[in-house]
Amino acid sequence: MKLMEAPRQVSLVTAAEVDPQFSLKSFQFKMTSQDIELAVEGRVRDKTMELSIISGKEVRHQQLLLDQVPQLPVNLPWYLARKEIKVGNSYQLTFFDPSTLSNDTLTIKVLQKEQIEISGKKVESYKIEESFKGVVHHAWISRGGQLLKEEAPMGITLIQETKEQALEALPEEGAQVDLIYATAIEVKTKLPQPHLLKYLKLKLANASLDNLPISSGRQKLQGNILEIQVEDLQEFAPTKLSLLAGENGRLQKLLESSPLVQSNHPKIQQLARSVIAGEDNALKAIQRISQWVYSNIEKKPTVSIPSALEVLNSRVGDCNEHTVLFTALARAGQIPTRMIAGLLYNDNRFFYHAWAECYVGAWVAIDPLMNQIPADATHVKLVEGDLSEQVSLLKIIGQLQIEILAYH
């Protein structure tokens, strides 16, 4: 694939062990790109999933409590076939995504029987609809449980083929689709010096924005009109880190470590102490952290499942890698921090982008990739949270349209 006109290679491998009813017993997942590697191994024991996460050349262990044994993407069609597929049937089951290390509910409906063409042959199939976190897509499976075709988010279609057929159909390197540009949203208005903008007014169209935290903080959404007003740091009352702890009860979740935001790891803790260097002003502390991440992480388009420890080890990445490391360091410094996913303007396009928000007595947007505090008005927040929450972006990628109405 290509990212920002540069070729990138990525390998995804998933293997699962199941019982005769296709209930999950264990799995192995590995993602490898040129710069970053993440591996996850899991085993189900009674109502617990025991996870081993290999990231940043270290192994971390975690347990997830289960209401029921989850399914993985790789064994889902076989599980459905075991339940006897019938048109009109619907199922709700727990779904575990190894790439985000999260459980959630997946709803499946068997829509119809359909004859499709696979490798030049007509094949009988069942068309199913899968709904996960508001993202809906379709797949075609055989009665025996083989995945024949899938229409994934972002307009991607997957078809069952032999290795030889797939390799033969690969385009020349120069003709490959650039995923960054393919998912960008073009606009007619060219913004002068977008990094200096303090206010932006947009009209959003052609996509459902339900259940997205778009109208919050510096953003206000009325109907389909969105206004963004950048924070004025001069209005921020100086807040001491030592006093900020009093606020942390209600914001405790935004201080917690997670499998990919390892804020309690000794390496992250030690670096945070070194970077903050005794600074007790919360705003100045996040400025120091942002400056360190900006100065020490090489800017490079990266295909990865961003992990703070892996980024600290590789010292390379794009907005996702900068943001996950910044978030881990800020949380290690006892500054409530959440990851943000949304859009960023550049050259008549809005590109999908990631940055952070920190609570320093009030919320402020920080872009560690650009070392911007506060982030400029062309940062359009769509989602708050880690990768498991950012999945909801898939329902609007390729759909959302934007018109710029005003700016200054």
Coordinates of C-alpha atoms in Angstrom, one line a residue:
M1 CA 0.0 0.0 0.0
K2 CA 0.9 3.7 -0.2
L3 CA 0.8 6.3 2.5
M4 CA 1.6 9.9 1.6
E5 CA 3.0 8.8 -1.8
A6 CA 5.4 6.4 0.0
P7 CA 5.2 2.6 -0.3
R8 CA 4.5 0.7 2.9
Q9 CA 4.4 -3.0 3.7
V10 CA 2.3 -4.5 6.5
S11 CA 1.7 -8.1 7.5
L12 CA -1.3 -9.2 9.6
V13 CA -1.5 -12.8 10.8
T14 CA -4.2 -14.2 13.0
A15 CA -4.5 -17.9 14.1
A16 CA -7.2 -19.3 16.4
E17 CA -7.8 -22.6 18.2
V18 CA -11.5 -23.5 18.7
D19 CA -13.5 -26.3 20.1
P20 CA -15.9 -28.5 18.0
Q21 CA -18.6 -25.9 18.5
F22 CA -16.2 -23.2 17.2
S23 CA -16.0 -21.5 20.6
L24 CA -12.7 -19.7 21.0
K25 CA -10.0 -21.5 23.1
S26 CA -6.9 -19.5 22.2
F27 CA -5.5 -17.2 19.5
Q28 CA -2.3 -15.5 18.2
F29 CA -2.3 -12.1 16.4
K30 CA 0.7 -10.3 14.9
M31 CA 1.1 -7.1 13.0
T32 CA 4.4 -6.2 11.5
S33 CA 5.3 -3.1 9.4
Q34 CA 8.7 -1.7 8.5
D35 CA 9.2 0.1 11.8
I36 CA 6.8 -1.4 14.3
E37 CA 5.7 -4.8 15.5
L38 CA 2.9 -5.8 17.9
A39 CA 1.9 -9.3 18.9
V40 CA -1.0 -10.5 21.1
E41 CA -1.6 -14.0 22.4
G42 CA -4.8 -15.0 24.3
R43 CA -6.2 -18.0 26.0
V44 CA -9.8 -18.4 27.4
R45 CA -10.1 -20.0 30.8
D46 CA -13.6 -20.2 32.1
K47 CA -14.9 -16.6 32.2
T48 CA -11.5 -15.0 31.8
M49 CA -9.3 -14.2 28.8
E50 CA -5.6 -14.2 29.6
L51 CA -3.7 -11.9 27.3
S52 CA 0.0 -11.5 26.6
I53 CA 0.9 -8.4 24.7
I54 CA 4.4 -8.2 23.1
S55 CA 5.2 -4.5 22.4
G56 CA 8.4 -2.5 22.6
K57 CA 10.4 -5.7 23.0
E58 CA 8.5 -6.4 26.3
V59 CA 5.8 -8.7 27.3
R60 CA 2.8 -7.5 29.4
H61 CA 0.0 -9.6 30.8
Q62 CA -3.6 -8.7 31.2
Q63 CA -6.9 -10.4 32.1
L64 CA -10.3 -9.6 30.7
L65 CA -13.4 -10.8 32.5
L66 CA -15.9 -12.3 30.1
D67 CA -19.7 -12.5 30.1
Q68 CA -19.5 -15.1 27.4
V69 CA -16.7 -16.5 25.2
P70 CA -16.1 -14.0 22.4
Q71 CA -15.6 -14.7 18.7
L72 CA -12.7 -13.5 16.5
P73 CA -13.0 -12.1 13.0
V74 CA -11.1 -15.1 11.7
N75 CA -13.5 -17.8 13.0
L76 CA -16.8 -15.9 12.8
P77 CA -18.0 -17.4 9.5
W78 CA -17.3 -21.0 10.7
Y79 CA -19.2 -20.2 14.0
L80 CA -22.2 -19.0 12.0
A81 CA -22.2 -22.1 9.8
R82 CA -22.1 -24.3 12.9
K83 CA -25.4 -22.6 14.0
E84 CA -27.1 -23.4 10.7
I85 CA -27.5 -20.3 8.6
K86 CA -31.0 -19.3 7.6
V87 CA -32.4 -16.2 5.9
G88 CA -34.0 -14.0 8.4
N89 CA -32.0 -15.2 11.4
S90 CA -30.2 -12.6 13.5
Y91 CA -27.5 -13.1 16.2
Q92 CA -25.9 -11.0 18.9
L93 CA -22.6 -12.1 20.2
T94 CA -19.5 -10.9 21.9
F95 CA -16.8 -9.9 19.5
F96 CA -13.1 -9.5 20.4
D97 CA -10.9 -7.4 18.2
P98 CA -7.2 -8.3 18.7
S99 CA -6.1 -5.1 17.1
T100 CA -7.8 -2.9 19.7
L101 CA -7.8 -5.4 22.6
S102 CA -11.4 -4.8 23.2
N103 CA -14.7 -6.7 23.6
D104 CA -18.0 -5.4 22.2
T105 CA -21.3 -6.6 20.9
L106 CA -21.6 -7.6 17.2
T107 CA -25.1 -7.9 15.6
I108 CA -25.4 -10.2 12.6
K109 CA -28.4 -10.5 10.2
V110 CA -28.8 -13.1 7.5
L111 CA -30.3 -11.0 4.7
Q112 CA -30.7 -13.3 1.7
K113 CA -29.3 -16.1 -0.5
E114 CA -27.3 -14.8 -3.4
Q115 CA -25.3 -16.2 -6.3
I116 CA -21.9 -14.4 -6.7
E117 CA -19.0 -14.9 -9.0
I118 CA -15.7 -16.2 -7.4
S119 CA -12.7 -16.9 -9.7
G120 CA -15.0 -16.9 -12.8
K121 CA -17.5 -19.4 -11.2
K122 CA -21.0 -18.9 -9.9
V123 CA -21.2 -19.7 -6.2
E124 CA -24.2 -19.9 -3.9
S125 CA -23.8 -17.8 -0.8
Y126 CA -25.6 -16.1 2.1
K127 CA -25.4 -12.4 2.3
I128 CA -25.0 -11.2 5.9
E129 CA -25.0 -7.8 7.5
E130 CA -22.6 -7.1 10.4
S131 CA -23.1 -4.1 12.8
F132 CA -20.3 -3.2 15.2
K133 CA -20.2 0.1 17.1
G134 CA -22.5 1.7 14.5
V135 CA -20.4 0.5 11.6
V136 CA -22.3 -1.6 9.2
H137 CA -20.8 -3.7 6.4
H138 CA -21.7 -6.8 4.4
A139 CA -20.2 -10.2 3.8
W140 CA -21.0 -13.3 1.7
I141 CA -20.3 -16.7 3.2
S142 CA -20.9 -20.3 2.0
R143 CA -23.2 -22.7 3.8
G144 CA -20.0 -24.4 5.0
G145 CA -18.6 -21.3 6.6
Q146 CA -16.1 -20.0 4.0
L147 CA -15.8 -16.2 3.7
L148 CA -16.3 -15.6 0.0
K149 CA -16.5 -11.8 -0.3
E150 CA -16.6 -8.8 2.1
E151 CA -17.4 -5.2 1.6
A152 CA -15.4 -3.5 4.3
P153 CA -15.5 0.1 5.4
M154 CA -13.7 2.8 3.3
G155 CA -15.0 1.2 0.1
I156 CA -12.7 -1.7 0.3
T157 CA -13.9 -5.0 -1.2
L158 CA -12.2 -8.4 -0.3
I159 CA -12.7 -11.4 -2.5
Q160 CA -11.6 -15.0 -2.0
E161 CA -8.8 -15.8 -4.4
T162 CA -5.7 -18.1 -4.6
K163 CA -2.4 -16.5 -3.7
E164 CA -1.4 -16.6 -7.4
Q165 CA -4.5 -14.8 -8.4
A166 CA -4.1 -12.1 -5.8
L167 CA -0.4 -11.5 -6.6
E168 CA -1.2 -11.3 -10.4
A169 CA -3.9 -8.7 -9.8
L170 CA -1.6 -6.4 -7.8
P171 CA -1.1 -3.0 -9.5
E172 CA 2.2 -1.6 -10.3
E173 CA 3.7 0.3 -7.4
G174 CA 3.1 3.7 -8.9
A175 CA -0.6 2.8 -9.6
Q176 CA -1.4 1.8 -6.0
V177 CA -4.1 3.6 -4.2
D178 CA -2.8 6.0 -1.5
L179 CA -5.0 5.4 1.5
I180 CA -4.3 8.8 3.1
Y181 CA -5.4 10.7 0.0
A182 CA -8.2 8.2 -0.9
T183 CA -9.9 8.9 2.5
A184 CA -9.3 12.7 2.5
I185 CA -12.2 15.1 2.1
E186 CA -11.7 17.7 -0.6
V187 CA -13.0 21.3 -0.1
K188 CA -13.3 24.2 -2.5
T189 CA -11.9 26.9 -0.2
K190 CA -8.2 27.3 0.2
L191 CA -7.3 28.4 3.8
P192 CA -4.3 30.8 4.1
Q193 CA -1.9 29.8 6.9
P194 CA -4.2 27.2 8.5
H195 CA -1.8 26.7 11.4
L196 CA -2.6 30.3 12.6
L197 CA -6.4 30.0 12.4
K198 CA -8.3 30.7 15.7
Y199 CA -11.8 30.2 14.3
L200 CA -13.4 27.9 11.7
K201 CA -17.0 27.5 10.6
L202 CA -18.0 24.4 8.6
K203 CA -21.0 22.8 7.1
L204 CA -21.0 19.0 7.5
A205 CA -23.1 16.8 5.2
N206 CA -23.8 13.3 3.8
A207 CA -22.9 11.4 7.0
S208 CA -24.6 10.4 10.3
L209 CA -22.9 12.2 13.2
D210 CA -25.1 10.5 15.8
N211 CA -23.3 9.5 19.0
L212 CA -20.1 11.3 18.1
P213 CA -18.8 13.9 20.7
I214 CA -18.5 16.6 18.1
S215 CA -20.3 19.4 20.1
S216 CA -18.0 19.7 23.2
G217 CA -15.4 22.0 24.5
R218 CA -14.1 24.3 21.9
Q219 CA -16.5 22.9 19.3
K220 CA -20.2 23.8 18.9
L221 CA -22.6 21.9 16.5
Q222 CA -26.0 23.3 15.6
G223 CA -27.8 21.2 13.1
N224 CA -25.0 20.5 10.5
I225 CA -23.1 23.7 11.2
L226 CA -19.9 23.3 13.2
E227 CA -18.0 26.2 14.8
I228 CA -14.5 25.7 16.3
Q229 CA -13.0 28.4 18.5
V230 CA -9.4 27.8 19.7
E231 CA -8.7 28.1 23.4
D232 CA -7.1 31.3 24.6
L233 CA -4.3 30.2 26.9
Q234 CA -4.1 33.7 28.5
E235 CA -7.5 33.0 30.0
F236 CA -6.2 29.8 31.7
A237 CA -5.6 30.3 35.4
P238 CA -2.2 28.7 36.3
T239 CA -2.9 25.3 37.7
K240 CA -0.4 23.4 39.8
L241 CA 0.2 19.7 39.1
S242 CA 0.2 19.2 42.9
L243 CA -3.3 20.7 43.1
L244 CA -4.6 19.1 39.9
A245 CA -4.6 15.8 41.8
G246 CA -7.7 17.0 43.6
E247 CA -9.6 17.0 40.2
N248 CA -8.3 13.5 39.3
G249 CA -11.1 11.6 41.1
R250 CA -13.6 12.4 38.4
L251 CA -11.0 12.1 35.7
Q252 CA -9.3 8.9 37.0
K253 CA -10.0 7.0 33.8
L254 CA -7.9 9.5 31.9
L255 CA -4.9 8.8 34.1
E256 CA -5.1 5.0 33.8
S257 CA -2.7 2.8 32.0
S258 CA -4.0 0.5 29.2
P259 CA -2.4 -2.2 27.1
L260 CA -1.3 0.3 24.5
V261 CA -1.0 3.4 26.6
Q262 CA 1.4 2.1 29.2
S263 CA 1.5 5.1 31.5
N264 CA 2.4 3.0 34.5
H265 CA 5.4 1.3 32.9
P266 CA 8.8 2.2 34.6
K267 CA 10.3 3.5 31.3
I268 CA 7.3 5.8 30.7
Q269 CA 7.3 6.9 34.3
Q270 CA 11.0 7.6 34.3
L271 CA 10.9 9.6 31.1
A272 CA 7.9 11.6 32.2
R273 CA 9.7 12.7 35.4
S274 CA 12.8 13.6 33.4
V275 CA 10.9 15.6 30.9
I276 CA 8.7 17.5 33.4
A277 CA 11.8 18.0 35.5
G278 CA 9.9 19.2 38.6
E279 CA 7.7 21.8 36.7
D280 CA 4.5 22.2 38.8
N281 CA 2.6 24.4 36.3
A282 CA 0.3 21.9 34.5
L283 CA 0.3 23.8 31.2
K284 CA 4.0 24.2 31.2
A285 CA 4.4 20.5 31.9
I286 CA 2.4 19.5 28.9
Q287 CA 4.4 22.0 26.8
R288 CA 7.6 20.2 27.9
I289 CA 6.1 16.8 27.0
S290 CA 4.9 17.9 23.6
Q291 CA 8.2 19.5 22.8
W292 CA 10.1 16.2 23.8
V293 CA 7.8 14.0 21.6
Y294 CA 8.0 16.5 18.7
S295 CA 11.8 16.6 18.9
N296 CA 12.5 12.9 19.5
I297 CA 10.1 11.0 17.3
E298 CA 10.8 10.9 13.5
K299 CA 7.9 12.0 11.4
K300 CA 7.1 9.1 9.0
P301 CA 3.8 7.7 7.7
T302 CA 3.3 4.4 9.6
V303 CA 1.0 1.5 9.4
S304 CA 0.7 0.2 13.0
I305 CA -1.4 -0.4 16.0
P306 CA 0.1 2.4 18.0
S307 CA 1.7 1.4 21.4
A308 CA 3.5 3.9 23.6
L309 CA 6.3 1.5 24.5
E310 CA 6.8 0.5 20.8
V311 CA 7.0 4.2 19.8
L312 CA 9.4 4.9 22.6
N313 CA 11.6 2.0 21.3
S314 CA 11.3 2.7 17.6
R315 CA 11.3 6.6 17.8
V316 CA 9.3 6.8 14.6
G317 CA 5.7 7.3 13.5
D318 CA 2.9 9.6 12.3
C319 CA 0.2 11.4 14.2
N320 CA -1.1 8.2 15.9
E321 CA 2.3 7.3 17.3
H322 CA 3.1 10.8 18.5
T323 CA -0.3 11.0 20.2
V324 CA -0.2 7.6 22.0
L325 CA 3.3 8.3 23.4
F326 CA 2.3 11.9 24.4
T327 CA -0.8 10.5 26.1
A328 CA 1.2 7.9 28.1
L329 CA 3.8 10.5 29.2
A330 CA 1.1 13.1 30.2
R331 CA -0.8 10.5 32.2
A332 CA 2.4 9.3 33.9
G333 CA 2.8 12.9 34.9
Q334 CA -0.7 12.8 36.5
I335 CA -2.2 15.1 33.8
P336 CA -5.7 13.7 32.7
T337 CA -5.3 13.1 28.9
R338 CA -7.5 11.7 26.2
M339 CA -6.8 10.8 22.6
I340 CA -8.7 12.5 19.9
A341 CA -9.4 11.4 16.3
G342 CA -10.8 13.6 13.6
L343 CA -9.7 15.8 10.7
L344 CA -6.9 18.2 9.9
Y345 CA -6.9 20.6 7.0
N346 CA -4.0 20.7 4.5
D347 CA -3.9 22.0 0.9
N348 CA -7.7 22.0 0.1
R349 CA -8.3 18.7 1.9
F350 CA -9.2 17.5 5.3
F351 CA -7.2 14.4 6.3
Y352 CA -8.0 12.0 9.1
H353 CA -5.7 12.8 12.0
A354 CA -5.0 12.1 15.7
W355 CA -4.1 14.4 18.6
A356 CA -4.8 14.8 22.3
E357 CA -6.6 16.8 24.9
C358 CA -5.3 17.5 28.4
Y359 CA -7.1 18.8 31.5
V360 CA -5.0 21.5 33.1
G361 CA -7.8 23.2 35.0
A362 CA -9.6 23.4 31.7
W363 CA -9.4 21.3 28.5
V364 CA -6.8 22.2 25.9
A365 CA -6.1 20.5 22.5
I366 CA -2.5 19.5 21.9
D367 CA -1.1 18.2 18.6
P368 CA 2.3 16.7 19.4
L369 CA 3.0 15.9 15.8
M370 CA 3.1 19.7 15.1
N371 CA 4.0 20.7 18.7
Q372 CA 0.9 23.0 18.7
I373 CA -0.6 24.1 22.0
P374 CA -3.5 24.8 21.5
A375 CA -4.1 23.0 18.2
D376 CA -5.3 25.3 15.4
A377 CA -8.9 25.6 14.4
T378 CA -8.6 23.2 11.5
H379 CA -8.4 20.3 13.9
V380 CA -12.0 18.9 13.8
K381 CA -12.7 16.5 16.6
L382 CA -14.9 13.6 15.8
V383 CA -14.1 10.9 18.4
E384 CA -12.6 10.8 21.9
G385 CA -10.8 7.7 23.2
D386 CA -8.4 5.0 22.2
L387 CA -8.5 2.7 19.1
S388 CA -11.5 0.8 20.3
E389 CA -13.5 4.0 20.3
Q390 CA -12.0 5.3 17.0
V391 CA -13.6 2.4 15.2
S392 CA -16.7 4.5 15.0
L393 CA -14.9 6.8 12.5
L394 CA -15.3 4.0 9.9
K395 CA -19.0 4.8 9.5
I396 CA -18.3 8.2 8.1
I397 CA -15.0 7.7 6.2
G398 CA -15.8 8.1 2.5
Q399 CA -19.2 9.6 3.3
L400 CA -18.6 13.0 5.1
Q401 CA -18.6 16.1 3.0
I402 CA -17.4 19.5 4.2
E403 CA -18.0 23.1 3.1
I404 CA -15.9 25.9 4.7
L405 CA -18.2 28.8 5.6
A406 CA -15.9 31.2 7.5
Y407 CA -12.5 31.5 9.2
H408 CA -10.1 33.9 10.8

